[in-house]
Tab-separated table of N, CA, C and O in Angstrom:
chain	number	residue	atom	x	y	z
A	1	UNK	N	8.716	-6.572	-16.177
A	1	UNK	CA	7.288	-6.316	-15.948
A	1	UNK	C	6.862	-6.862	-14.591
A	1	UNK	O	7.266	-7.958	-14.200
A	2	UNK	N	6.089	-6.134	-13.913
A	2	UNK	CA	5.522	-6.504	-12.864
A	2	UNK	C	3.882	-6.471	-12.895
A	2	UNK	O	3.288	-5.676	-13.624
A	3	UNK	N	3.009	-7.666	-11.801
A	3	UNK	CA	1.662	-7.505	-12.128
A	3	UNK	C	1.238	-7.717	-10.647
A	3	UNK	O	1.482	-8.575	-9.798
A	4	UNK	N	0.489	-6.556	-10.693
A	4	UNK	CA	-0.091	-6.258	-8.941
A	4	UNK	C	-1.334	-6.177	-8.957
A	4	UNK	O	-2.062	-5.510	-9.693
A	5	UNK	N	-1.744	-7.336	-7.569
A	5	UNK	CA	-3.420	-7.480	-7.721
A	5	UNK	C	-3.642	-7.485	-6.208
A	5	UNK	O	-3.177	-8.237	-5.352
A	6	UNK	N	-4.538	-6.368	-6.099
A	6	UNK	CA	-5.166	-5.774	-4.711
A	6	UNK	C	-6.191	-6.679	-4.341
A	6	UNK	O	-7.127	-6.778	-5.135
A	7	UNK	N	-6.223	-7.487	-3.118
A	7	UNK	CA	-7.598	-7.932	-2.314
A	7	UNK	C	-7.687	-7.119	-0.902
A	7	UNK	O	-6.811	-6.385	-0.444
A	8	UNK	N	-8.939	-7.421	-0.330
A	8	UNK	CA	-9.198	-7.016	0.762
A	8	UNK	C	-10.039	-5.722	1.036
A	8	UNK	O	-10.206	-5.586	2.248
A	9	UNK	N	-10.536	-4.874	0.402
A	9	UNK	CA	-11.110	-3.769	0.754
A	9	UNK	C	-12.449	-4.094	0.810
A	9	UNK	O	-13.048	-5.027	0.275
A	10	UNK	N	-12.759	-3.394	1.373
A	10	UNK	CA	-14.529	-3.658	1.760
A	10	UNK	C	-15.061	-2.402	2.595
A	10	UNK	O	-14.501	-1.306	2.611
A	11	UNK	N	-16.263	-2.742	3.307
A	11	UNK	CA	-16.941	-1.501	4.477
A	11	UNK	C	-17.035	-2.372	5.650
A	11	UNK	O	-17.302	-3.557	5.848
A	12	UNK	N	-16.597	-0.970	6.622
A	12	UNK	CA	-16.085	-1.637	8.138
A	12	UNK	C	-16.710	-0.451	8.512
A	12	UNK	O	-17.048	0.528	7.848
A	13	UNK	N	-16.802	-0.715	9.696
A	13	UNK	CA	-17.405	0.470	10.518
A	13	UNK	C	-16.034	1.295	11.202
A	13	UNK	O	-14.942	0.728	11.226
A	14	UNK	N	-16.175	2.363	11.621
A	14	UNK	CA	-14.980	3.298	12.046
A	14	UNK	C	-14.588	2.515	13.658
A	14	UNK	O	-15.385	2.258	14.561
A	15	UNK	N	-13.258	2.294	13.625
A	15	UNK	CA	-12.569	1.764	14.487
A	15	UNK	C	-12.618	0.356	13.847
A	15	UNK	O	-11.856	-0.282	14.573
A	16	UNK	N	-12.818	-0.009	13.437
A	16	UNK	CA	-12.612	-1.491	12.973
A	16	UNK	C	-10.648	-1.695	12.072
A	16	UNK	O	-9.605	-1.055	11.935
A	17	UNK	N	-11.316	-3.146	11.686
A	17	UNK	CA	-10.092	-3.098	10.638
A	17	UNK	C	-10.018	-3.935	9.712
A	17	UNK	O	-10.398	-5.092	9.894
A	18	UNK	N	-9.538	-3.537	8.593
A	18	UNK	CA	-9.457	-4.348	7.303
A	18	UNK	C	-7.455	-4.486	7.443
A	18	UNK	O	-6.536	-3.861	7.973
A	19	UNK	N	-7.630	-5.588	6.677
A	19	UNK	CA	-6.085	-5.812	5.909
A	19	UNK	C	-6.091	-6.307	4.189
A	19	UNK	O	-6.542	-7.359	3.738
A	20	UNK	N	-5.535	-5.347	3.550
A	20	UNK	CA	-5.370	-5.283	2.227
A	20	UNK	C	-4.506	-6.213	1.694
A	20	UNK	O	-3.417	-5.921	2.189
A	21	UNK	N	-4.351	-7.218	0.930
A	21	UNK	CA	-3.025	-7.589	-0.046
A	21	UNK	C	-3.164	-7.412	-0.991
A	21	UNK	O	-4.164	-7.068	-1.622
A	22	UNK	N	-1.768	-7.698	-1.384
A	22	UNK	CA	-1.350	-7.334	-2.997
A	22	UNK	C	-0.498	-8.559	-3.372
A	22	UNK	O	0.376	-9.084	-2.682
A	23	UNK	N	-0.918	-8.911	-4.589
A	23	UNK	CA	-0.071	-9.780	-4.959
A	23	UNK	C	0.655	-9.547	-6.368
A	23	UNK	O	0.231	-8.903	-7.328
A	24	UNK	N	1.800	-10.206	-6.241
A	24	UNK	CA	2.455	-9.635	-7.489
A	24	UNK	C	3.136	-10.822	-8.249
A	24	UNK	O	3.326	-11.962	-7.827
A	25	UNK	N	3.427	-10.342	-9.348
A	25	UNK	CA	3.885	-11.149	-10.177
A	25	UNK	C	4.911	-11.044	-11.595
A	25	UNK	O	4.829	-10.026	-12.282
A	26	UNK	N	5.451	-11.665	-11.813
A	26	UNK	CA	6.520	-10.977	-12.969
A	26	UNK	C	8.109	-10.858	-12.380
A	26	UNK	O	8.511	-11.937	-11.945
A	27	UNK	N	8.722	-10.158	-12.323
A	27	UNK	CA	9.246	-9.542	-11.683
A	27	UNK	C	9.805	-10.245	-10.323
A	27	UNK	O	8.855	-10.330	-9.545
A	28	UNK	N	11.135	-10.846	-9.676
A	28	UNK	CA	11.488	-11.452	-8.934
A	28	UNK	C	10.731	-10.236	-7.465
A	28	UNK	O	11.014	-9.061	-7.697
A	29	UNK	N	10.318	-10.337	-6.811
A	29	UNK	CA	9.018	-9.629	-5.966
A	29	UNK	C	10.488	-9.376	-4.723
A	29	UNK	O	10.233	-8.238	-4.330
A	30	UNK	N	11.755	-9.802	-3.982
A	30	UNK	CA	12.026	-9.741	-3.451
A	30	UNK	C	13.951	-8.845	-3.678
A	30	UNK	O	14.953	-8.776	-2.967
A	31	UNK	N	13.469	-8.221	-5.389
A	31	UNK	CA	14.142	-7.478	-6.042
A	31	UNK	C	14.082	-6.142	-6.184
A	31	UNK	O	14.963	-5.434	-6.671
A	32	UNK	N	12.571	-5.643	-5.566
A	32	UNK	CA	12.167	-3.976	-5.415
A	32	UNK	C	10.953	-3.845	-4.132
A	32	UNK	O	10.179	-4.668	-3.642
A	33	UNK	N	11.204	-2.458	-3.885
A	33	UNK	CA	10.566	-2.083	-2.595
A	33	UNK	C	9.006	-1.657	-3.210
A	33	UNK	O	8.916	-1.252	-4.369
A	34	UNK	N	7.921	-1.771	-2.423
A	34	UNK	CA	6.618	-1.738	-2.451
A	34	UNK	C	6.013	-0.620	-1.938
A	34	UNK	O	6.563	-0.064	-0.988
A	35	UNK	N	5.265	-0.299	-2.261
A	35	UNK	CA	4.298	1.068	-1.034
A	35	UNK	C	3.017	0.525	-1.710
A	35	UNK	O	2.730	-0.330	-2.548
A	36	UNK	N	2.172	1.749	-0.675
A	36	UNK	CA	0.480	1.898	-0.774
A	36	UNK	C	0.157	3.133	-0.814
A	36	UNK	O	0.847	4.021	-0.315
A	37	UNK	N	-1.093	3.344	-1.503
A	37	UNK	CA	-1.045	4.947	-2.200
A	37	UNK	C	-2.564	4.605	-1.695
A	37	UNK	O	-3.044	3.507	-1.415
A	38	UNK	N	-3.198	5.980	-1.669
A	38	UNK	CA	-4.899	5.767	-1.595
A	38	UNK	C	-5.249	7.233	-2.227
A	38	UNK	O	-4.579	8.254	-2.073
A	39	UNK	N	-6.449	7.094	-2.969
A	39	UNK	CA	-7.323	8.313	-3.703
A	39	UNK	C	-8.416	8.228	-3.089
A	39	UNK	O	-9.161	7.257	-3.223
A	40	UNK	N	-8.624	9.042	-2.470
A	40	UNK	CA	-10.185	9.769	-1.896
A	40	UNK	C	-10.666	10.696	-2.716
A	40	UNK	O	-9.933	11.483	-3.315
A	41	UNK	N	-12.570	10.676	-2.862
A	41	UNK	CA	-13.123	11.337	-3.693
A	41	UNK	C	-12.815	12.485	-3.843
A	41	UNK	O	-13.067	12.867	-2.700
A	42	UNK	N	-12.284	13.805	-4.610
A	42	UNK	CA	-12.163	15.402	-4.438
A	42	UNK	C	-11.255	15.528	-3.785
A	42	UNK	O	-11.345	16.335	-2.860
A	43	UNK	N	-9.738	14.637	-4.023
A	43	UNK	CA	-8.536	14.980	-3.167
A	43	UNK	C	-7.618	14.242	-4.287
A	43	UNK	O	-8.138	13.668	-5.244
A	44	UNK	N	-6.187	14.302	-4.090
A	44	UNK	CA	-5.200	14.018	-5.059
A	44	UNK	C	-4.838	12.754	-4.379
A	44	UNK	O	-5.134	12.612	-3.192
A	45	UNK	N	-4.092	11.628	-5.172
A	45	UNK	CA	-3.792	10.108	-4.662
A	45	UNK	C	-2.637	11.022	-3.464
A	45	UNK	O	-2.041	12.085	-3.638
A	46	UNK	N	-2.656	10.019	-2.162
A	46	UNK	CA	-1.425	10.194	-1.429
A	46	UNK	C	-0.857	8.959	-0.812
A	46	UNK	O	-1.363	7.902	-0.435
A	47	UNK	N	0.045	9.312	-0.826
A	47	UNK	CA	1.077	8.182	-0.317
A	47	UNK	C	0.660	7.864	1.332
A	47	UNK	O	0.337	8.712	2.165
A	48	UNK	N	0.766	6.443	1.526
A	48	UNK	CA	0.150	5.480	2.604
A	48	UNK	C	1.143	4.815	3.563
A	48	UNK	O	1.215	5.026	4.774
A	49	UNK	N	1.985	3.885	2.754
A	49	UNK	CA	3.201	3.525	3.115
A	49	UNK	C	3.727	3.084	2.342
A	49	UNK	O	3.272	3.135	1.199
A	50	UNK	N	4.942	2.440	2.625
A	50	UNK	CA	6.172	1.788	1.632
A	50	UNK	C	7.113	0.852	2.652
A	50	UNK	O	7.041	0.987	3.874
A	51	UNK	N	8.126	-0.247	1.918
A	51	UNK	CA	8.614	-1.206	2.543
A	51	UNK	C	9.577	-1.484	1.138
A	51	UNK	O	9.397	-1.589	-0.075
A	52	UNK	N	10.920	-1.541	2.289
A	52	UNK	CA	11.892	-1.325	1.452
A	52	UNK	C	11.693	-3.339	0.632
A	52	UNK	O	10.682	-3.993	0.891
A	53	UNK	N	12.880	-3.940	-0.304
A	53	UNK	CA	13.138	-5.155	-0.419
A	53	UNK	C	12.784	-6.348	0.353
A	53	UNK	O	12.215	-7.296	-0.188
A	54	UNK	N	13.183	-6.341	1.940
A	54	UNK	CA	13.766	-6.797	2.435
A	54	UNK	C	12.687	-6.909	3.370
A	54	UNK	O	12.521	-7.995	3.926
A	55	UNK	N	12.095	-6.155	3.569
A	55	UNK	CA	10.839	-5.687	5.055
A	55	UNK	C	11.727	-5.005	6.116
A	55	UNK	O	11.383	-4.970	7.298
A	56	UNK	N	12.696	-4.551	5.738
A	56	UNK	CA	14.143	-3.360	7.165
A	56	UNK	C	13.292	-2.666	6.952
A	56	UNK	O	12.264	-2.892	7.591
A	57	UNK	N	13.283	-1.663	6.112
A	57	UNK	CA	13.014	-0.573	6.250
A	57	UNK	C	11.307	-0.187	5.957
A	57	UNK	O	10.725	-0.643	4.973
A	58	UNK	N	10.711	0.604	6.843
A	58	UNK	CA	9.376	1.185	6.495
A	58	UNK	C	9.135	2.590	6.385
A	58	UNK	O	10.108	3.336	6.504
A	59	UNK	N	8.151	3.012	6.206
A	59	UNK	CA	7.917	4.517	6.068
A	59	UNK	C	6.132	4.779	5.723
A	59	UNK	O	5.472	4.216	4.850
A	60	UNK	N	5.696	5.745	6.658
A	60	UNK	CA	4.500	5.971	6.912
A	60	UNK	C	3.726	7.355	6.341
A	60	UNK	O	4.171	8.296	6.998
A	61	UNK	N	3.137	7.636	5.760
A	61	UNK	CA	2.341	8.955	6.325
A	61	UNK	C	1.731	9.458	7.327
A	61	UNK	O	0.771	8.785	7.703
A	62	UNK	N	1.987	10.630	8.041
A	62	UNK	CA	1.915	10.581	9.507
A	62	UNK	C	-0.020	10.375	10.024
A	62	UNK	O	-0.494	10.045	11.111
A	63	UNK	N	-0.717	10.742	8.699
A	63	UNK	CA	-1.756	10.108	8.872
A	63	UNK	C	-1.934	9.037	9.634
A	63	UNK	O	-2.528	9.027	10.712
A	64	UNK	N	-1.253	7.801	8.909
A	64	UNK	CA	-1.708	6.432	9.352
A	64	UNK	C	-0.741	5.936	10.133
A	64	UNK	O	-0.753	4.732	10.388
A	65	UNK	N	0.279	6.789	10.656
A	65	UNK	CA	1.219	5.925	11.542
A	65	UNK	C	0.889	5.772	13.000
A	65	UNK	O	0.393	6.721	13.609
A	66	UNK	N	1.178	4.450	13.681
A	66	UNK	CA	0.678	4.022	14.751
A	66	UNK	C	-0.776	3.184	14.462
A	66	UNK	O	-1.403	2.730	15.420
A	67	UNK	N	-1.310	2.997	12.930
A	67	UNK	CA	-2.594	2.662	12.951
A	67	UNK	C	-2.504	1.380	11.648
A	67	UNK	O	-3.324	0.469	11.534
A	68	UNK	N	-1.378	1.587	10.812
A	68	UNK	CA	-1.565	0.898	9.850
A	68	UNK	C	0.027	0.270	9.975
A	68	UNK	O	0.991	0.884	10.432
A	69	UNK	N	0.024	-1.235	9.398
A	69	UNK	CA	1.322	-1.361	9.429
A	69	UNK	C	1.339	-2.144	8.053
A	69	UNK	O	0.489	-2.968	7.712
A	70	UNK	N	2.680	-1.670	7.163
A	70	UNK	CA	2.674	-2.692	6.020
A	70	UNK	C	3.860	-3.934	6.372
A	70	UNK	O	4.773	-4.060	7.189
A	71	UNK	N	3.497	-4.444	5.677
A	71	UNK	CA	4.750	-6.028	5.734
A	71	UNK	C	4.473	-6.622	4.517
A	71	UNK	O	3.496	-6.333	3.826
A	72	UNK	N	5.601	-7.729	4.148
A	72	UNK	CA	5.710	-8.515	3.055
A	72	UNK	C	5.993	-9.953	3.544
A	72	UNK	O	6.461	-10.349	4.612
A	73	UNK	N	5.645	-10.502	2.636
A	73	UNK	CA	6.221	-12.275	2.304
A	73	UNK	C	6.783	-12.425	1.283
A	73	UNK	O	6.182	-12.487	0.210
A	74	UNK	N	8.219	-12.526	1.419
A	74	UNK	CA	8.628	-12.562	0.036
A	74	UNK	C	8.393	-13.748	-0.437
A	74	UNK	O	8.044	-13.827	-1.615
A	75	UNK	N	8.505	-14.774	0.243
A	75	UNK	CA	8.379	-16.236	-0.052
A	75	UNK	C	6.783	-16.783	-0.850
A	75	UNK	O	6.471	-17.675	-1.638
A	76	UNK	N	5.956	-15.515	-0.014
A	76	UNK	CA	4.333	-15.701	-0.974
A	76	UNK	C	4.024	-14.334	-2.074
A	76	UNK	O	2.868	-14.118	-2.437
A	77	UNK	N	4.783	-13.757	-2.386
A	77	UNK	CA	5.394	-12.547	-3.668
A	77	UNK	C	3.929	-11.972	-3.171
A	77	UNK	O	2.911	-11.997	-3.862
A	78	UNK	N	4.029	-11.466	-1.875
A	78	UNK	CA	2.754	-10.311	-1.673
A	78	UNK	C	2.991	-9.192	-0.567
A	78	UNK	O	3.449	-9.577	0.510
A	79	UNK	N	2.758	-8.036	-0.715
A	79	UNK	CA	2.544	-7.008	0.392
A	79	UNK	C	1.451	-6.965	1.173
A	79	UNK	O	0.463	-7.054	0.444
A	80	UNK	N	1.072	-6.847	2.605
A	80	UNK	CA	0.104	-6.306	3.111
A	80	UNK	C	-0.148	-4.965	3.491
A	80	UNK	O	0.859	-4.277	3.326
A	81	UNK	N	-1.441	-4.128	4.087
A	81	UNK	CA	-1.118	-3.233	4.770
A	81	UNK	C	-2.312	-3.711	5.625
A	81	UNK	O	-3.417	-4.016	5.176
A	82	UNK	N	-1.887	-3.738	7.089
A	82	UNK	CA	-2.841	-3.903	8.160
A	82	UNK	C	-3.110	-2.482	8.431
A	82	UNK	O	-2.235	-1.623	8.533
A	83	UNK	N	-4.665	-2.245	8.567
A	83	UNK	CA	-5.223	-0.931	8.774
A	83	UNK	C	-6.301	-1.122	9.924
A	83	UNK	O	-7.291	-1.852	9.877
A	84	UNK	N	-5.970	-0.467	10.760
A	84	UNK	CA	-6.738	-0.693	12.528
A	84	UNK	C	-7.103	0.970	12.935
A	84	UNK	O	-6.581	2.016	12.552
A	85	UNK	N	-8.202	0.710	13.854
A	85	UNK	CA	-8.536	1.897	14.061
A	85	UNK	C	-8.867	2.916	12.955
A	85	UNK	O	-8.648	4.125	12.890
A	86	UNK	N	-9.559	1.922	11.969
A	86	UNK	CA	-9.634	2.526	10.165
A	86	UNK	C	-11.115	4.193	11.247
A	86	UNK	O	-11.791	4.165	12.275
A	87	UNK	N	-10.827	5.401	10.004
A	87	UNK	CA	-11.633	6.630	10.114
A	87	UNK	C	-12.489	6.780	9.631
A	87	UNK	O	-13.067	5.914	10.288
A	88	UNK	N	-13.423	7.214	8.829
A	88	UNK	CA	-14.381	7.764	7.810
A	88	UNK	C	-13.184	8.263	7.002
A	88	UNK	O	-13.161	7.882	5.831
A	89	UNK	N	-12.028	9.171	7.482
A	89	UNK	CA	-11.348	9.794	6.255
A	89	UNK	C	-10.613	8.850	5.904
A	89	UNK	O	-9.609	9.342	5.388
A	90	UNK	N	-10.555	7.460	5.902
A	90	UNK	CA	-9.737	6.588	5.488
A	90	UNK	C	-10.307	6.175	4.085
A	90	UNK	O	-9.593	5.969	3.104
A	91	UNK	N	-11.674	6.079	4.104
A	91	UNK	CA	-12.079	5.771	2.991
A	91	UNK	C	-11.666	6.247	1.371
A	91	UNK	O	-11.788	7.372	0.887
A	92	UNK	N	-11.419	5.661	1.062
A	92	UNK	CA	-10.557	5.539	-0.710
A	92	UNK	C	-10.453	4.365	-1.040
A	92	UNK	O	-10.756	3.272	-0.561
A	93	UNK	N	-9.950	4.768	-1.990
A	93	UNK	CA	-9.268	3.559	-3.173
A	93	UNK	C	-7.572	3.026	-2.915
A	93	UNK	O	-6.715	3.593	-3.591
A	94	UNK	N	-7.270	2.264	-2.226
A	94	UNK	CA	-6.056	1.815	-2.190
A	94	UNK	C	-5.338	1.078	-3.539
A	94	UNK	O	-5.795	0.197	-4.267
A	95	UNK	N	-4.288	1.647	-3.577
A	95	UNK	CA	-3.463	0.997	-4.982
A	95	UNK	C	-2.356	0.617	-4.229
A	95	UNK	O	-1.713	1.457	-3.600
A	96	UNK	N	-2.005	-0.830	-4.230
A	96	UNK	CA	-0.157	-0.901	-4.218
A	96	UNK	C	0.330	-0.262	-5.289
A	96	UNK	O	-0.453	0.332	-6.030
A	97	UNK	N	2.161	-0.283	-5.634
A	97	UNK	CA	2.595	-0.276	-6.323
A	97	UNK	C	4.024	-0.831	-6.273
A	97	UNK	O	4.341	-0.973	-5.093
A	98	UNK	N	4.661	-1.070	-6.816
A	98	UNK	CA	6.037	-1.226	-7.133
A	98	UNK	C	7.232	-0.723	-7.594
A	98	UNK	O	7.566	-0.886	-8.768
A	99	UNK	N	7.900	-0.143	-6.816
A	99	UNK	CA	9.432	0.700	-7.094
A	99	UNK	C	10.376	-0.135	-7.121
A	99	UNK	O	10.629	-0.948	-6.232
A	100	UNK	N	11.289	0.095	-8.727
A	100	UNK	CA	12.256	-0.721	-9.218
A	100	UNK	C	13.783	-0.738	-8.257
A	100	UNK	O	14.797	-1.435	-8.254
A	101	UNK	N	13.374	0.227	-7.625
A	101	UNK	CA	14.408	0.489	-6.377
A	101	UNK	C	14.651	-0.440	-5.304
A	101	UNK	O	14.023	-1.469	-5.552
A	102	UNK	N	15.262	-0.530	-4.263
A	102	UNK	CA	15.512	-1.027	-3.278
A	102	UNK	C	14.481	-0.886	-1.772
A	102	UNK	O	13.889	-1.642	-1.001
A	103	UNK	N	14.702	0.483	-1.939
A	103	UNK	CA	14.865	1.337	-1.019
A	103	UNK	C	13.113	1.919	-0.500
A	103	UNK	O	12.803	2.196	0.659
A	104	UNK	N	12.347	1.975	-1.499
A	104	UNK	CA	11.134	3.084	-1.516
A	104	UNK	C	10.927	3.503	-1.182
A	104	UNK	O	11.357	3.486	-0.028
A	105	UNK	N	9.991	4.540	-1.520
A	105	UNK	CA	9.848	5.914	-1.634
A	105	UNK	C	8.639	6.509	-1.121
A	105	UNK	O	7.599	5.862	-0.996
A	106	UNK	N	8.776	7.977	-0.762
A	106	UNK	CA	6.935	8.268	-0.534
A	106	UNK	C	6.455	8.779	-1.629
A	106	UNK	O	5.303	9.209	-1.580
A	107	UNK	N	7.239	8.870	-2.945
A	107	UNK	CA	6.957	9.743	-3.699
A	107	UNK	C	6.366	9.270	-5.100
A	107	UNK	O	7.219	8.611	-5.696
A	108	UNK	N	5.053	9.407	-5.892
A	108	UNK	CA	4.576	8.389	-6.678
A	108	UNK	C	5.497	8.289	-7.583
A	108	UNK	O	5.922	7.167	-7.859
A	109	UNK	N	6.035	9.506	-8.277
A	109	UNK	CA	6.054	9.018	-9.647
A	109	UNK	C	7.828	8.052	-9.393
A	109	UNK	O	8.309	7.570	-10.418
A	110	UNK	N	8.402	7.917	-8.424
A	110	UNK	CA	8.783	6.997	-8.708
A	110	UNK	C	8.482	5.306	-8.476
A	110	UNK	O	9.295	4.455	-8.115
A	111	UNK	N	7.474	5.185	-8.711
A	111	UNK	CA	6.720	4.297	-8.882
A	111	UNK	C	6.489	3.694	-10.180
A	111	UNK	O	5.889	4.276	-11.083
A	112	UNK	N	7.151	2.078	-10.302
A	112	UNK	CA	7.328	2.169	-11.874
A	112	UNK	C	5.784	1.502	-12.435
A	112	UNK	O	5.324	1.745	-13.551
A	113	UNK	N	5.007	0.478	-11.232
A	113	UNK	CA	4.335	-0.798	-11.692
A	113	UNK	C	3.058	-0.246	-10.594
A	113	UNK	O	3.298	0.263	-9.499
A	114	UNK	N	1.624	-0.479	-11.175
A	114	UNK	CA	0.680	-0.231	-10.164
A	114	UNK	C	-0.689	-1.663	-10.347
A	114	UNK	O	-1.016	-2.341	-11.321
A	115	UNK	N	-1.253	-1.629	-8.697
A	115	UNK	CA	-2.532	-2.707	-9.367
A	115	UNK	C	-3.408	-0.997	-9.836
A	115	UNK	O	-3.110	0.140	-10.203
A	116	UNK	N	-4.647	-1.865	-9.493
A	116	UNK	CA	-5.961	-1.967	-10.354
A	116	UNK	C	-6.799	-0.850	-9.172
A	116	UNK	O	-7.479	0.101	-9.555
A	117	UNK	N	-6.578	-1.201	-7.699
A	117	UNK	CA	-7.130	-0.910	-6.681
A	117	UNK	C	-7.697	-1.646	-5.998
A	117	UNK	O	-7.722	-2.858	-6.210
A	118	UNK	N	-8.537	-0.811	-4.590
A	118	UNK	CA	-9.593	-2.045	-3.768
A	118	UNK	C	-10.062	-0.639	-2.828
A	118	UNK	O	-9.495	0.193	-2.119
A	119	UNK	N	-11.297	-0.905	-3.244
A	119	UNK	CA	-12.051	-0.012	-2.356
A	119	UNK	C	-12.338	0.179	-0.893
A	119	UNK	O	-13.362	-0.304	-0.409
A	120	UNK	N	-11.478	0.863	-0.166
A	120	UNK	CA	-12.298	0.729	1.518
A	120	UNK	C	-13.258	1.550	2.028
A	120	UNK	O	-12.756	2.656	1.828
A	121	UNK	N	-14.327	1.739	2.565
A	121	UNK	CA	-14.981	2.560	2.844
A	121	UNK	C	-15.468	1.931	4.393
A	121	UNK	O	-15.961	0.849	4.713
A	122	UNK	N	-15.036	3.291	5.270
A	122	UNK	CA	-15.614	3.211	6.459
A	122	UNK	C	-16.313	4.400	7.016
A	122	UNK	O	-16.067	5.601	7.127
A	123	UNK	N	-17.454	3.445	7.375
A	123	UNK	CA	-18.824	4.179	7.526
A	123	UNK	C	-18.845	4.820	9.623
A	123	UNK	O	-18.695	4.209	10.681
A	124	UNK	N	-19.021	5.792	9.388
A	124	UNK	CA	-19.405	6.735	11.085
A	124	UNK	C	-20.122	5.802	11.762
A	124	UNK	O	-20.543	6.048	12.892
């Protein structure tokens, strides 16, 4: 079992920046790879980023690449995602999650463990 708890979302003005964590628990945290998913109102959840075990490997949606970067502490069992140069279309609901894998993925459903969320909204 794993238990994932989102801080950090709030309202920023466009170009600004928030940074999200997640913290987790259960589950040795430096045993599976992580991503970030976001749901915007009248659109389907999409994949944000991901970070393999280890913090080697990353992977972006070309949305947010060059603008958002994720990283981990394994030593403090949490993910971040730094989000800069945040849009108006950035605004959603961010969820971490947790893949029992190594490796992760852009793809939800292999996604075994999710938080709760954290709302960002950035205003024009």
């Amino acid at each position: 079992q794993v238990q994932l708890v989102e801080s950090g979302g709030g309202l920023v003005q466009a170009g600004g920046s928030l940074r999200l964590s997640c913290a987790a628990s259960g589950r040795t945290f430096s045993s599976y790879a992580m991503g970030w998913f976001r749901h915007a109102p009248g659109k389907e959840r999409e994949f944000v980023a991901a970070i393999s075990w280890s913090g080697g490997s990353t992977y972006y949606a070309d949305s947010v690449k060059g603008r958002f970067t994720i990283s981990r502490d394994n030593a403090k069992n949490t993910v971040y995602l730094q989000m800069n140069s945040l849009k108006p279309e950035d605004t959603a609901v961010y969820y971490c999650a947790a893949d029992l894998s190594l490796l992760g993925s852009k793809v939800q459903y292999e996604y075994d463990y999710w938080g709760q969320g954290t709302q960002v909204t950035v205003s024009s």
